[in-house]
XYZ file of C-alpha atoms in Angstrom:
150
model
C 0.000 0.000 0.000
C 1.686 3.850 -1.065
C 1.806 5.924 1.537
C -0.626 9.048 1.690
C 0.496 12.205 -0.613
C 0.475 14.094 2.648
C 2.852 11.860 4.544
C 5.369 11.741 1.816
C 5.195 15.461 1.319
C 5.609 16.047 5.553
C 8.652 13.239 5.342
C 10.307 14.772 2.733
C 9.862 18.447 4.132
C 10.966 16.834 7.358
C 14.056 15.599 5.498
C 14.596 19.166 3.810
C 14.982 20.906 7.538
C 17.245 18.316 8.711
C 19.352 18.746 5.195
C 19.242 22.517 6.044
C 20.323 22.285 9.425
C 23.005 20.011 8.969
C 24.755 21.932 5.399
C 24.593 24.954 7.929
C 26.308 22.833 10.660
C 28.995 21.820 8.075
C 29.316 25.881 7.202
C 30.159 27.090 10.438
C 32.694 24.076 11.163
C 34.429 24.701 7.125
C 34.090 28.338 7.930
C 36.819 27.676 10.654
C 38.897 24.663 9.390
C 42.621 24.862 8.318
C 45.199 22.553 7.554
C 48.951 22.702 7.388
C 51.129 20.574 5.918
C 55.710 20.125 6.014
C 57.462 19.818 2.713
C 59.418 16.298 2.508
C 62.615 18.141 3.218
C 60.703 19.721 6.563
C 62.269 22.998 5.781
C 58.468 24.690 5.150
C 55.387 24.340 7.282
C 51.945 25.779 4.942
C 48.613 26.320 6.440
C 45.502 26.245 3.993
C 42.386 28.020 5.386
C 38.643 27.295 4.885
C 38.551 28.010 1.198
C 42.234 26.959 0.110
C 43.897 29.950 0.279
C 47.438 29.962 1.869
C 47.312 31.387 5.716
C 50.704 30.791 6.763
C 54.217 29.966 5.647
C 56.858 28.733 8.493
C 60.250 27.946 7.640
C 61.948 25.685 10.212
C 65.015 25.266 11.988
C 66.383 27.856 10.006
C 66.879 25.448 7.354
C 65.994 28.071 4.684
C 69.742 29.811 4.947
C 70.960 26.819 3.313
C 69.152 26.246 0.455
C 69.131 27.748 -2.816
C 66.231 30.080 -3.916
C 64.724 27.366 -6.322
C 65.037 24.864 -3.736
C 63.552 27.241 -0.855
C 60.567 28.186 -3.532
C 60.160 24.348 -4.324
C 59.894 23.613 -0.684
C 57.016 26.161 -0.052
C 55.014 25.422 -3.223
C 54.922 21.498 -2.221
C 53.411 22.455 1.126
C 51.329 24.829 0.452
C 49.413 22.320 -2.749
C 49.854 19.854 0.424
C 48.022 22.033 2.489
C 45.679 23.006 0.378
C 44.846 19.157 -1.106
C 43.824 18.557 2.914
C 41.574 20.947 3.191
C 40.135 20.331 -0.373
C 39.649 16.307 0.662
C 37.835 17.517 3.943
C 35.571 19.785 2.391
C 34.712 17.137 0.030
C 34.165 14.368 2.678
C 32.174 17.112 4.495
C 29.770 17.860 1.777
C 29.787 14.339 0.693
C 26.549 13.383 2.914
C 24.396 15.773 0.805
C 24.587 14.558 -2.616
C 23.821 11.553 -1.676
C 20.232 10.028 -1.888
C 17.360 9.839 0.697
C 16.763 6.962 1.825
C 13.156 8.003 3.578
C 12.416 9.823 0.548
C 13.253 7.542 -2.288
C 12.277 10.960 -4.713
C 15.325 12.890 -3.550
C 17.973 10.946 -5.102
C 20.634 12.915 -4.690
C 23.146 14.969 -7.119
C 26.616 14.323 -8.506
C 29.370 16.318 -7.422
C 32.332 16.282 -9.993
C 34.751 17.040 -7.344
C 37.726 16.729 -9.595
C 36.399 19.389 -11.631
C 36.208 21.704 -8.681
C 39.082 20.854 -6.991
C 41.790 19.661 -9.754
C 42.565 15.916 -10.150
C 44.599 14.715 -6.844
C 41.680 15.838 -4.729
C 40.258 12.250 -5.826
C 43.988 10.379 -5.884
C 44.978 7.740 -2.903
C 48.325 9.284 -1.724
C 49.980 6.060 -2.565
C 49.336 7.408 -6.159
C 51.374 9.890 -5.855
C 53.941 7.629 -4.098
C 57.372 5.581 -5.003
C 58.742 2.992 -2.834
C 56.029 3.731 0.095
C 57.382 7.571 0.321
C 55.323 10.493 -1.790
C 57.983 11.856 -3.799
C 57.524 16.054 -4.865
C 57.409 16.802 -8.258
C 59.835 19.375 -8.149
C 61.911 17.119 -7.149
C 62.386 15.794 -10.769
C 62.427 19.390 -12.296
C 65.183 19.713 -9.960
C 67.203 16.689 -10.348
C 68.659 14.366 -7.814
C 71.182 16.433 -6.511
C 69.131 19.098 -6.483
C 70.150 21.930 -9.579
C 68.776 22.751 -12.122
């Protein structure tokens, strides 16, 4: 027996607040999120704020004096696409919940997100992708060269 037009329509309106409530919820807490992330050679610290843009730059231990300007630019670029790949992969598990269908009201099924489209390709990468021998290698790394020149 289908349920009564009425019912659905209070279910899914029902459903709508709670949707409402909770993409507000998720506002505030992105509103507020950052993430920071160390180059491989631990020379750079980046922090990403709520909407990717780059909040901080630490260099540590003073290891900046002894590198050259490529390498020093290098190191800061890699943690601050670091940085900024976090907070792009928790704003996408964040929002993930909403596109997703109903499943008290099977007529809200949900949208597609293209989240690679939005957020460039290695949002949607395992890190081991990016990985050689267990240990995420940099791509500047290879524009460098091993010993590190150009």
């Amino acid at each position: 027996m289908t349920e009564p037009l009425e019912k659905r329509l209070e279910k899914a309106m029902a459903e709508l607040r709670s949707a409402q409530e909770a993409v507000a919820r998720t506002e505030r807490e992105l509103r507020t999120a950052s993430f920071s992330s160390l180059s491989s050679d631990r020379a750079v610290r980046a922090t990403a704020g709520p909407q990717g843009e780059l909040t901080g730059i630490e260099f540590l231990e003073n290891k900046y004096r002894d590198m050259s300007p490529q390498e020093l630019a290098a190191s800061v670029l890699e943690a601050a696409s670091a940085a900024r790949l976090k907070m792009n992969r928790h704003v996408m598990k964040a929002m993930a919940p909403f596109a997703e269908p109903s499943s008290d009201v099977p007529e809200l099924k949900g949208f597609e997100l293209e989240w690679e489209r939005i957020f460039g390709p290695d949002v949607l990468r395992d890190d081991e992708d990016t990985a050689r021998g267990g240990r995420a290698v940099p791509g500047w790394r290879d524009a460098l060269g091993e010993e590190g020149g150009d």
